[in-house]
Structures are given as structure tokens and as C-alpha cells.
Short mmCIF file of C-alpha atoms and ligand atoms in Angstrom, two decimals:
data_model
loop_
_atom_site.label_atom_id
_atom_site.label_comp_id
_atom_site.label_asym_id
_atom_site.label_seq_id
_atom_site.Cartn_x
_atom_site.Cartn_y
_atom_site.Cartn_z
CA UNK Y 154 49.30 -96.72 88.14
CA UNK Y 155 51.11 -97.88 85.03
CA UNK Y 156 52.35 -101.28 84.50
CA UNK Y 157 54.35 -102.90 81.36
CA UNK Y 158 53.76 -106.58 81.23
CA UNK Y 159 56.07 -108.69 79.32
CA UNK Y 160 55.91 -106.17 76.39
CA UNK Y 161 57.64 -107.45 73.26
CA UNK Y 162 58.16 -104.99 70.49
CA UNK Y 163 59.66 -106.01 67.20
CA UNK Y 164 60.21 -103.82 64.19
CA UNK Y 165 60.35 -105.89 61.07
CA UNK Y 166 61.30 -104.34 57.97
CA UNK Y 167 61.82 -106.08 54.49
CA UNK Y 168 65.41 -107.88 55.53
CA UNK Y 169 65.51 -107.00 59.09
CA UNK Y 170 63.77 -108.11 62.36
CA UNK Y 171 64.69 -105.77 64.94
CA UNK Y 172 63.62 -106.64 68.56
CA UNK Y 173 63.06 -103.32 70.16
CA UNK Y 174 61.65 -104.46 73.40
CA UNK Y 175 62.30 -108.06 74.58
CA UNK Y 176 59.93 -109.44 77.46
CA UNK Y 177 59.78 -105.60 79.14
CA UNK Y 178 57.99 -105.69 82.51
CA UNK Y 179 58.11 -102.63 84.80
CA UNK Y 180 55.66 -100.72 86.68
CA UNK Y 181 55.56 -97.10 87.82
CA UNK Y 182 54.35 -95.24 90.78
CA UNK Y 183 51.60 -92.46 90.54
CA UNK Y 184 54.24 -90.02 91.09
CA UNK Y 185 58.02 -90.29 90.77
CA UNK Y 186 60.49 -89.09 88.44
CA UNK Y 187 62.06 -91.89 86.46
CA UNK Y 188 65.03 -91.53 84.51
CA UNK Y 189 65.54 -94.27 81.69
CA UNK Y 190 69.29 -94.87 80.71
CA UNK Y 191 70.53 -96.89 78.30
CA UNK Y 192 72.93 -96.98 74.91
CA UNK Y 193 71.48 -95.83 71.81
CA UNK Y 194 69.26 -98.29 70.26
CA UNK Y 195 68.29 -99.85 73.42
CA UNK Y 196 64.78 -99.49 73.15
CA UNK Y 197 64.35 -96.37 75.21
CA UNK Y 198 62.26 -94.24 72.85
CA UNK Y 199 60.24 -97.38 71.78
CA UNK Y 200 59.35 -98.05 75.59
CA UNK Y 201 58.20 -94.41 76.18
CA UNK Y 202 56.19 -94.87 72.75
CA UNK Y 203 54.42 -97.82 74.19
CA UNK Y 204 53.88 -96.18 77.50
CA UNK Y 205 52.27 -93.06 75.73
CA UNK Y 206 50.13 -95.11 73.83
CA UNK Y 207 52.13 -93.62 70.48
CA UNK Y 208 52.92 -97.42 69.54
CA UNK Y 209 51.51 -101.12 69.29
CA UNK Y 210 53.25 -103.89 70.42
CA UNK Y 211 53.25 -107.54 69.44
CA UNK Y 212 52.47 -109.20 72.85
CA UNK Y 213 52.34 -108.41 76.60
CA UNK Y 214 49.98 -105.89 78.11
CA UNK Y 215 49.96 -102.12 79.41
CA UNK Y 216 47.96 -102.06 82.30
CA UNK Y 217 46.66 -98.66 83.25
CA UNK Y 218 45.11 -98.23 86.98
CA UNK Y 219 44.90 -101.93 86.94
CA UNK Y 220 42.89 -102.17 83.74
CA UNK Y 221 44.13 -104.08 80.84
CA UNK Y 222 44.56 -101.94 77.46
CA UNK Y 223 44.30 -105.33 75.48
CA UNK Y 224 40.64 -104.42 74.30
CA UNK Y 225 41.15 -100.35 73.78
CA UNK Y 226 39.56 -99.19 70.57
CA UNK Y 227 41.27 -96.04 68.96
CA UNK Y 228 39.08 -93.64 70.69
CA UNK Y 229 40.21 -95.02 73.75
CA UNK Y 230 43.75 -94.82 72.90
CA UNK Y 231 42.85 -91.05 71.75
CA UNK Y 232 41.26 -90.10 74.99
CA UNK Y 233 44.22 -91.84 76.85
CA UNK Y 234 47.17 -89.70 74.75
CA UNK Y 235 45.03 -86.74 74.83
CA UNK Y 236 44.05 -86.58 78.42
CA UNK Y 237 46.59 -88.64 80.64
CA UNK Y 238 49.81 -88.10 78.85
CA UNK Y 239 51.89 -85.14 78.18
CA UNK Y 240 54.87 -85.58 75.71
CA UNK Y 241 57.89 -83.52 75.59
CA UNK Y 242 60.41 -84.48 72.76
CA UNK Y 243 64.18 -83.46 72.11
CA UNK Y 244 63.16 -81.61 69.11
CA UNK Y 245 60.86 -79.31 70.99
CA UNK Y 246 58.20 -79.97 68.18
CA UNK Y 247 56.95 -76.48 68.67
CA UNK Y 248 54.65 -74.79 65.59
CA UNK Y 249 57.08 -72.25 64.13
CA UNK Y 250 54.52 -69.69 62.74
CA UNK Y 251 52.71 -69.32 65.79
CA UNK Y 252 53.58 -67.46 69.10
CA UNK Y 253 54.30 -69.55 72.17
CA UNK Y 254 51.07 -68.80 73.75
CA UNK Y 255 49.03 -70.29 70.69
CA UNK Y 256 51.53 -73.09 70.67
CA UNK Y 257 50.50 -73.92 74.37
CA UNK Y 258 46.81 -73.20 74.05
CA UNK Y 259 46.74 -75.58 70.86
CA UNK Y 260 47.29 -78.52 73.33
CA UNK Y 261 43.86 -77.88 74.96
CA UNK Y 262 41.78 -77.37 71.97
CA UNK Y 263 41.03 -80.87 71.84
CA UNK Y 264 39.67 -80.98 75.27
CA UNK Y 265 36.66 -78.78 74.46
CA UNK Y 266 37.68 -75.87 76.89
CA UNK Y 267 36.28 -72.48 76.18
CA UNK Y 268 38.63 -70.05 74.47
CA UNK Y 269 39.04 -67.72 77.28
CA UNK Y 270 39.66 -70.60 79.70
CA UNK Y 271 42.24 -71.90 77.05
CA UNK Y 272 44.04 -68.59 77.19
CA UNK Y 273 44.00 -68.41 81.05
CA UNK Y 274 45.32 -71.97 81.32
CA UNK Y 275 48.04 -71.12 78.78
CA UNK Y 276 49.28 -68.29 80.28
CA UNK Y 277 49.53 -69.83 83.99
CA UNK Y 278 51.42 -72.74 82.56
CA UNK Y 279 53.58 -70.28 80.92
CA UNK Y 280 54.29 -68.72 84.26
CA UNK Y 281 55.25 -71.67 85.77
CA UNK Y 282 58.05 -72.75 83.37
CA UNK Y 283 58.92 -68.92 83.96
CA UNK Y 284 58.22 -67.59 80.39
CA UNK Y 285 55.48 -65.33 81.26
CA UNK Y 286 56.89 -62.02 79.58
CA UNK Y 287 57.80 -63.98 76.39
CA UNK Y 288 54.01 -65.09 75.52
CA UNK Y 289 54.13 -63.12 72.34
CA UNK Y 290 57.28 -64.45 70.73
CA UNK Y 291 57.58 -66.98 67.75
CA UNK Y 292 59.76 -70.09 68.72
CA UNK Y 293 62.61 -69.16 66.68
CA UNK Y 294 63.04 -65.97 68.87
CA UNK Y 295 63.75 -68.28 71.87
CA UNK Y 296 66.90 -70.15 73.12
CA UNK Y 297 67.05 -73.98 73.01
CA UNK Y 298 66.13 -73.89 76.89
CA UNK Y 299 63.42 -71.49 76.58
CA UNK Y 300 61.87 -73.54 73.75
CA UNK Y 301 62.24 -76.65 75.84
CA UNK Y 302 60.02 -74.99 78.77
CA UNK Y 303 57.37 -74.03 76.27
CA UNK Y 304 57.29 -77.53 75.33
CA UNK Y 305 56.71 -78.70 78.88
CA UNK Y 306 54.25 -76.02 79.50
CA UNK Y 307 52.28 -77.46 76.46
CA UNK Y 308 52.48 -80.84 77.78
CA UNK Y 309 51.50 -79.44 81.31
CA UNK Y 310 48.55 -77.54 80.16
CA UNK Y 311 46.08 -80.62 80.08
CA UNK Y 312 47.22 -81.39 83.63
CA UNK Y 313 48.29 -85.05 82.36
CA UNK Y 314 48.81 -87.86 85.04
CA UNK Y 315 51.95 -88.84 83.16
CA UNK Y 316 54.78 -87.08 81.64
CA UNK Y 317 56.96 -88.26 79.02
CA UNK Y 318 60.14 -87.04 78.04
CA UNK Y 319 62.54 -88.31 75.23
CA UNK Y 320 65.92 -86.87 75.78
CA UNK Y 321 64.58 -83.28 76.67
CA UNK Y 322 68.20 -81.93 77.35
CA UNK Y 323 69.59 -83.58 74.21
CA UNK Y 324 70.21 -80.65 72.38
CA UNK Y 325 71.09 -78.22 75.39
CA UNK Y 326 74.01 -77.02 77.09
CA UNK Y 327 74.85 -78.26 80.52
CA UNK Y 328 73.66 -74.97 82.24
CA UNK Y 329 70.07 -75.00 80.36
CA UNK Y 330 69.75 -78.48 80.94
CA UNK Y 331 69.85 -77.97 84.59
CA UNK Y 332 66.81 -75.26 84.74
CA UNK Y 333 65.00 -78.02 82.59
CA UNK Y 334 65.84 -80.72 85.02
CA UNK Y 335 64.80 -78.33 87.75
CA UNK Y 336 61.25 -78.11 86.23
CA UNK Y 337 60.76 -81.59 85.66
CA UNK Y 338 61.60 -82.59 89.17
CA UNK Y 339 59.17 -79.73 90.37
CA UNK Y 340 56.77 -81.37 87.96
CA UNK Y 341 57.10 -84.99 89.26
CA UNK Y 342 56.20 -83.75 92.66
CA UNK Y 343 52.54 -84.76 91.81
CA UNK Y 344 52.49 -86.93 88.82
CA UNK Y 345 54.61 -89.47 87.02
CA UNK Y 346 57.72 -88.50 85.12
CA UNK Y 347 59.27 -90.82 82.52
CA UNK Y 348 62.63 -89.16 80.96
CA UNK Y 349 64.99 -90.73 78.53
CA UNK Y 350 68.51 -89.55 78.76
CA UNK Y 351 71.91 -90.42 78.04
CA UNK Y 352 73.12 -88.34 80.67
CA UNK Y 353 73.77 -90.50 83.48
CA UNK Y 354 75.16 -87.83 85.88
CA UNK Y 355 71.85 -85.47 85.29
CA UNK Y 356 69.58 -88.70 85.87
CA UNK Y 357 71.35 -89.75 89.16
CA UNK Y 358 71.34 -85.99 90.42
CA UNK Y 359 67.17 -85.45 89.73
CA UNK Y 360 65.50 -88.58 89.37
CA UNK Y 361 63.88 -90.78 92.18
CA UNK Y 362 64.73 -93.97 90.24
CA UNK Y 363 66.71 -94.92 87.47
CA UNK Y 364 65.80 -97.83 84.88
CA UNK Y 365 68.36 -99.03 82.70
CA UNK Y 366 67.86 -100.59 79.19
CA UNK Y 367 70.30 -102.59 77.23
CA UNK Y 368 69.15 -104.63 73.99
CA UNK Y 369 65.42 -104.02 74.76
CA UNK Y 370 65.75 -105.58 78.28
CA UNK Y 371 65.51 -104.11 81.62
CA UNK Y 372 69.05 -104.67 83.17
CA UNK Y 373 68.75 -102.45 86.34
CA UNK Y 374 66.20 -100.81 88.34
CA UNK Y 375 67.13 -98.75 91.42
CA UNK Y 376 63.65 -98.38 92.99
CA UNK Y 377 61.40 -101.40 91.66
CA UNK Y 378 57.68 -100.74 92.25
CA UNK Y 379 55.81 -104.08 92.98
CA UNK Y 380 52.13 -103.06 92.43
CA UNK Y 381 49.78 -103.88 95.41
CA UNK Y 382 52.71 -103.34 97.91
CA UNK Y 383 52.34 -99.62 98.30
CA UNK Y 384 49.46 -97.05 98.50
CA UNK Y 385 47.68 -96.46 95.34
CA UNK Y 386 46.11 -92.85 94.37
CA UNK Y 387 42.64 -93.05 93.46
CA UNK Y 388 42.18 -93.05 89.54
CA UNK Y 389 40.92 -89.50 88.24
CA UNK Y 390 37.67 -89.76 86.12
CA UNK Y 391 38.51 -90.53 82.19
CA UNK Y 392 38.07 -87.38 80.04
CA UNK Y 393 36.83 -87.59 76.61
CA UNK Y 394 38.57 -85.66 73.40
CA UNK Y 395 36.37 -83.35 71.93
CA UNK Y 396 36.54 -80.24 69.95
CA UNK Y 397 33.99 -77.63 69.35
CA UNK Y 398 32.85 -76.78 65.69
CA UNK Y 399 33.75 -73.33 65.85
CA UNK Y 400 37.25 -74.27 67.22
CA UNK Y 401 37.89 -76.83 64.37
CA UNK Y 402 36.80 -74.16 61.95
CA UNK Y 403 39.15 -71.58 63.30
CA UNK Y 404 42.11 -73.79 63.59
CA UNK Y 405 41.66 -74.73 59.72
CA UNK Y 406 41.30 -71.26 58.69
CA UNK Y 407 44.57 -70.55 60.69
CA UNK Y 408 46.10 -73.40 59.26
CA UNK Y 409 45.10 -72.36 55.74
CA UNK Y 410 46.22 -68.56 56.54
CA UNK Y 411 49.78 -69.69 57.75
CA UNK Y 412 50.35 -71.36 54.33
CA UNK Y 413 49.39 -68.22 52.49
CA UNK Y 414 51.36 -68.92 49.31
CA UNK Y 415 49.93 -72.57 49.11
CA UNK Y 416 46.56 -71.47 49.91
CA UNK Y 417 46.60 -68.78 47.14
CA UNK Y 418 48.08 -71.20 44.75
CA UNK Y 419 45.57 -73.83 45.21
CA UNK Y 420 42.51 -71.26 45.07
CA UNK Y 421 44.44 -69.63 41.78
CA UNK Y 422 44.69 -72.93 40.25
CA UNK Y 423 41.24 -74.24 41.32
CA UNK Y 424 39.81 -70.91 39.85
CA UNK Y 425 41.56 -71.36 36.21
CA UNK Y 426 39.63 -74.80 35.90
CA UNK Y 427 35.99 -72.87 37.07
CA UNK Y 428 37.02 -69.86 34.99
CA UNK Y 429 37.79 -72.05 32.00
CA UNK Y 430 34.72 -74.05 32.11
CA UNK Y 431 32.22 -70.90 32.74
CA UNK Y 432 34.29 -69.30 29.36
CA UNK Y 433 33.46 -72.83 27.32
CA UNK Y 434 29.79 -72.53 28.46
CA UNK Y 435 29.38 -68.95 27.72
CA UNK Y 436 31.10 -69.48 24.35
CA UNK Y 437 29.01 -72.60 23.58
CA UNK Y 438 25.70 -70.59 24.85
CA UNK Y 439 26.73 -67.37 22.65
CA UNK Y 440 27.14 -69.75 19.59
CA UNK Y 441 23.89 -71.48 20.08
CA UNK Y 442 21.97 -68.41 20.34
CA UNK Y 443 23.80 -66.57 17.09
CA UNK Y 444 22.94 -69.98 15.22
CA UNK Y 445 19.21 -69.70 16.31
CA UNK Y 446 18.98 -65.89 15.29
CA UNK Y 447 20.65 -66.57 12.00
CA UNK Y 448 18.00 -69.43 11.19
CA UNK Y 449 15.35 -67.03 11.96
CA UNK Y 450 16.28 -64.31 9.95
CA UNK Y 451 17.36 -66.48 6.92
CA UNK Y 452 13.69 -68.17 7.01
CA UNK Y 453 11.92 -64.77 7.87
CA UNK Y 454 13.02 -63.71 4.47
CA UNK Y 455 11.06 -66.62 2.83
CA UNK Y 456 7.65 -66.45 4.42
CA UNK Y 457 5.10 -69.52 4.22
CA UNK Y 458 2.56 -68.22 2.12
CA UNK Y 459 -1.07 -69.96 2.02
CA UNK Y 460 -3.62 -68.52 -0.84
CA UNK Y 461 -7.04 -68.96 -1.45
CA UNK Y 462 -6.54 -71.15 -4.44
CA UNK Y 463 -3.42 -73.51 -5.16
CA UNK Y 464 -2.08 -75.01 -8.27
CA UNK Y 465 0.51 -78.23 -7.95
CA UNK Y 466 3.16 -76.61 -9.87
CA UNK Y 467 5.51 -79.03 -9.45
CA UNK Y 468 3.40 -81.78 -11.23
CA UNK Y 469 2.45 -79.40 -13.75
CA UNK Y 470 6.17 -78.84 -14.37
CA UNK Y 471 7.28 -82.70 -14.24
CA UNK Y 472 4.52 -83.40 -16.68
CA UNK Y 473 6.02 -80.90 -19.20
CA UNK Y 474 9.33 -82.44 -18.82
CA UNK Y 475 8.10 -86.02 -19.22
CA UNK Y 476 6.10 -84.93 -22.73
CA UNK Y 477 9.52 -83.35 -23.97
CA UNK Y 478 11.16 -86.61 -23.17
CA UNK Y 479 8.81 -89.14 -24.78
CA UNK Y 480 9.66 -91.73 -26.86
CA UNK Y 481 10.37 -90.74 -30.50
CA UNK Y 482 8.60 -93.19 -32.77
CA UNK Y 483 10.53 -95.54 -34.18
CA UNK Y 484 10.09 -98.64 -36.95
CA UNK Y 485 7.12 -100.47 -36.72
CA UNK Y 486 5.93 -98.56 -33.30
CA UNK Y 487 3.69 -95.85 -32.57
CA UNK Y 488 5.39 -92.91 -30.49
CA UNK Y 489 3.32 -91.85 -27.47
CA UNK Y 490 3.57 -88.47 -26.22
CA UNK Y 491 2.21 -87.61 -22.80
CA UNK Y 492 0.01 -84.34 -23.38
CA UNK Y 493 -0.97 -82.10 -20.67
CA UNK Y 494 -2.88 -78.86 -21.22
CA UNK Y 495 -3.63 -75.87 -19.25
CA UNK Y 496 -7.05 -77.11 -18.75
CA UNK Y 497 -5.66 -80.34 -16.75
CA UNK Y 498 -3.71 -77.59 -14.45
CA UNK Y 499 -6.78 -75.54 -13.86
CA UNK Y 500 -8.88 -79.05 -13.29
CA UNK Y 501 -6.36 -79.80 -10.69
CA UNK Y 502 -6.37 -76.36 -9.12
CA UNK Y 503 -7.86 -76.61 -5.38
CA UNK Y 504 -9.32 -74.12 -3.32
CA UNK Y 505 -8.13 -73.59 0.44
CA UNK Y 506 -10.78 -72.87 3.07
CA UNK Y 507 -9.17 -69.83 4.52
CA UNK Y 508 -11.73 -68.43 6.80
CA UNK Y 509 -11.64 -71.67 8.70
CA UNK Y 510 -7.61 -71.72 8.52
CA UNK Y 511 -7.63 -68.13 10.26
CA UNK Y 512 -9.93 -69.20 12.82
CA UNK Y 513 -7.59 -71.96 13.60
CA UNK Y 514 -4.60 -69.87 13.48
CA UNK Y 515 -6.17 -67.41 15.68
CA UNK Y 516 -7.19 -69.96 18.33
CA UNK Y 517 -3.35 -70.84 18.30
CA UNK Y 518 -4.29 -74.21 16.52
CA UNK Y 519 -1.52 -76.82 16.65
CA UNK Y 520 0.36 -74.41 19.18
CA UNK Y 521 1.40 -72.34 16.13
CA UNK Y 522 2.47 -69.66 17.77
CA UNK Y 523 5.64 -70.80 19.36
CA UNK Y 524 6.68 -71.74 16.07
CA UNK Y 525 5.92 -68.34 14.26
CA UNK Y 526 7.61 -64.77 14.26
CA UNK Y 527 4.21 -63.19 12.89
CA UNK Y 528 1.02 -63.99 10.91
CA UNK Y 529 0.21 -61.65 8.43
CA UNK Y 530 -3.21 -61.62 6.29
CA UNK Y 531 -3.79 -60.42 2.92
CA UNK Y 532 -7.41 -59.43 1.76
CA UNK Y 533 -8.22 -59.06 -1.87
CA UNK Y 534 -9.47 -55.69 -1.02
CA UNK Y 535 -7.74 -52.54 -2.95
CA UNK Y 536 -8.48 -49.14 -1.19
CA UNK Y 537 -9.56 -46.28 -3.16
CA UNK Y 538 -7.47 -43.42 -2.00
CA UNK Y 539 -8.19 -39.63 -3.23
CA UNK Y 540 -6.17 -36.56 -2.18
CA UNK Y 541 -8.26 -34.25 -0.01
CA UNK Y 542 -7.39 -31.06 -1.80
CA UNK Y 543 -9.85 -31.23 -4.79
CA UNK Y 544 -9.14 -27.74 -5.86
CA UNK Y 545 -6.73 -28.79 -8.71
CA UNK Y 546 -9.08 -32.01 -9.74
CA UNK Y 547 -10.09 -35.13 -8.19
CA UNK Y 548 -6.33 -36.83 -8.15
CA UNK Y 549 -6.61 -40.64 -6.74
CA UNK Y 550 -3.28 -41.86 -4.90
CA UNK Y 551 -4.17 -45.50 -4.52
CA UNK Y 552 -4.24 -47.47 -6.83
CA UNK Y 553 -1.57 -45.50 -8.46
CA UNK Y 554 -3.11 -43.76 -11.68
CA UNK Y 555 0.31 -42.69 -12.93
CA UNK Y 556 0.87 -45.55 -15.27
P1 ADP R 644 66.59 -95.77 71.78
O1 ADP R 644 65.84 -94.74 71.67
O2 ADP R 644 67.17 -96.42 72.96
O3 ADP R 644 67.76 -95.09 70.92
P2 ADP R 644 64.73 -96.83 70.16
O4 ADP R 644 63.72 -97.29 70.78
O5 ADP R 644 64.69 -95.76 69.16
O6 ADP R 644 66.40 -96.73 70.66
O7 ADP R 644 65.08 -98.20 68.74
C1 ADP R 644 65.41 -99.63 69.57
C2 ADP R 644 65.50 -100.50 68.37
O8 ADP R 644 64.51 -100.51 67.47
C3 ADP R 644 66.98 -100.04 67.43
O9 ADP R 644 67.40 -101.00 67.02
C4 ADP R 644 66.23 -99.25 66.36
O10 ADP R 644 67.08 -99.35 65.24
C5 ADP R 644 65.10 -100.07 66.14
N1 ADP R 644 63.93 -99.09 65.56
C6 ADP R 644 63.26 -98.07 66.28
N2 ADP R 644 62.16 -97.77 65.46
C7 ADP R 644 62.23 -98.48 64.68
C8 ADP R 644 61.50 -98.45 63.35
N3 ADP R 644 60.52 -97.48 63.09
N4 ADP R 644 61.58 -99.52 62.14
C9 ADP R 644 62.29 -100.29 62.35
N5 ADP R 644 63.39 -100.52 63.43
C10 ADP R 644 63.13 -99.46 64.50
MG1 MG R 645 65.69 -92.47 71.17
#
């Protein structure tokens, strides 16, 4: 049982305040075929959206099975919309690139029903609306009346307690309109159908009750319902909305595949970025490696040599330069020449302890191995090598005797 109590719905835009529903109170039976009539702009669509939980309102209450929805959370509204309400629109709202079977099946994916069961129920729903032999067609291959029947099958597949139809015959000629009305009357046998129409003839012919709206107010009701005065059917248990992970995954994949062009462009644009970054990294890496190699080769040509005795050549040289530039004697002064002799240099000669240096290097002292390419040792030993053939004389090969 569904009841609107003093619903006020106002649309407020920047410079306009439009009262779409002005204190509307109306209750519906569990199964009847209600036609909502009224001029364009009288609030019919708004009322349907409020009943379907698609629209909020400023004041009043929507009472479902005797329970107020004032404390409904988003999740409760989702469950209400998905499990208890079926929608049919004037413009069918079918997904153009999917077959009508998939279109109908899709409505079940939110109910956590298995794939096989979905297909079976979709087939049954399409049979019910007389479209069993068209299940493989796309919406564009159907007539308007057939598309609206697909939309009704889709709305019915969840077995909703309430079917809401907003001008379902608005885009149909009178012959196909009759087919759709027949179907809706049949559907209304065991559930509440609320249909908005601006065709009073069809309404009077098919509906069991006619509610008329004008300027957001109910101005006529052919068969008013006062809750509590008639027998009420027991409420169905509340079903929750859920979707399996695989279903969600395959739906997203299908969705991507239906927009192949866009998916491709996005992937392409994305890969340009990734390839670009990869190319820059590769280039930087290569340049670094090249610089390191060049450094190594350059330094390799000038090995660091440590000899047994070392002489401080720089101090010897600077001393000589100093001596050359020493002051010339002038009047009344004695010139001073700094003298440095070879004897000084020899005195300054230092001796390196190469044996312990070698032991230090061999033991990877100071982690030397990670800083050098090779360590070479020279010994002050000259091998005396002679030719083995002594028939002509003894010929010494090393050290070379030619000079
Ligand atoms: P009907 O379906 O009977 O033609 P509606 O319920 O769609 O009428 O609209 C009722 C009134 O509310 C109209 O005056 C309309 O202009 C206004 N209205 C509907 N939707 C909106 C909206 N989203 N924003 C502002 N005004 C709206
Ligand atoms: Mg409308």
C-alpha cells in the first residue's frame, strides 16, 4: 500500500519558484490501474517521480506499507527503487547497442541473480510481452510499440509491486497504443500500475481509476482509496540490492567495448604518456652510462703511479721560480737570493713502504677494489732472456742488445 501525504514539491531556480505539487494527498491500492490525467505542467511527472523515489520533496510524507520514509537513507531508497518499482518512460530508454534480451537482462544484474537465471527470466518476460522471436534484435530494428513492450518487459523482470509509466503511449499511434494498454491492464491484475497519460479516451477505456491533476493539485479522483477501509495484502519481504563482482566486471568491460573508439583513443593517449616517460628515462640512463664510460676511459689513460721513492717536484719547481724572481739589489740594500740545490731535493726525497702498501691493497684496504679497474705491480727485476738456438752464437733477446 502506497500513500502520499500532503506532499509539497517546489522547484526553485534562480529567478523562479515553481510549485509542482501543492499539498497532494492520495493513496493507492495494491493492485489497480491508475491513470493520471492533467494538462502539461500540471505536475504528473513530478508525482510519478516522488512515488518512484526518484525525487525528494520539501514537505509531506511518502508512506510505504504503512511505514513513513522520512528516515530513509540513500541505501533504502536504492533498495526501494530497484526491487519494488518498475519504470516505463515515453522515450523507452533502451540501450541502443545491446540486444533487447540484454536490455531486459540488465535490469536484473542489480539483484544478484545468476547469469543463467537472468537469461531465463528475461526470455520469460519478453515472451509475456509477445516479443519472443525478436530477442536477438537491437532496439533500432523494432517499431515504437515493440520498443515500449521491451521497456515494459524490462520493468517487469524484477517482479516489482509497483509499475510507473510516464506517457508510455505518448510516441505511439493509436493502434500500437492499444497493444501497450492491453499489456498494462494485464500487468495491473496483480500489482499497482500508475500511468501518466494525456489521452483521456484510453484512460477511461482501460484504467480502473482516474486521478486528475491541475496546477499541482488533485482535482478529481474517480475511485478514492481510504487506507484501512479495505483489505490490505501482506507486504513482501524487503529485497536488498547487490551485484556480484564478476557481473560488475563484465558489465564494465561490456561498457568499454561498446565505446571501442573512445576506449581506443583513451588507451592511445594514455600510452603516449607512458611511452614518453619510458623514452626519457631510457635516454637519461643511456647518457649516464656513456658519461661514466668516458670518464673511466679518460682516467684509465693516466694511471696513478706510486713509486718506491718520491720526490716533491712541485716544491722543487716553485723554489726555482722563486729564486729566479728574487729581488734585485738596490742602493743601500743587500739583495737576497733564495738558493735551492739538488742536495736539498735529494734530502727531501721520501721512501715509500711498498711492501706494506701491497699488503694493504691486496687485502682490499679502504675498499680500493670498488674504485679501480686494475692494479698493476712493477718489480725492479730485468729478466735476462737468450735465444734457445745457440748454433750461431749466444743471442740475448732481453734486455735488447741491438743498441
Ligand atoms: P507534467 O509532467 O504534468 O507535464 P511536470 O511534473 O513535469 O509536469 O512539471 C510540473 C511543473 O514543475 C512544471 O511547471 C514544470 O515547469 C516544473 N518543473 C518540472 N521539473 C522541473 C525542474 N527540474 N526544474 C524546475 N522546474 C521544473
Ligand atoms: Mg510529464
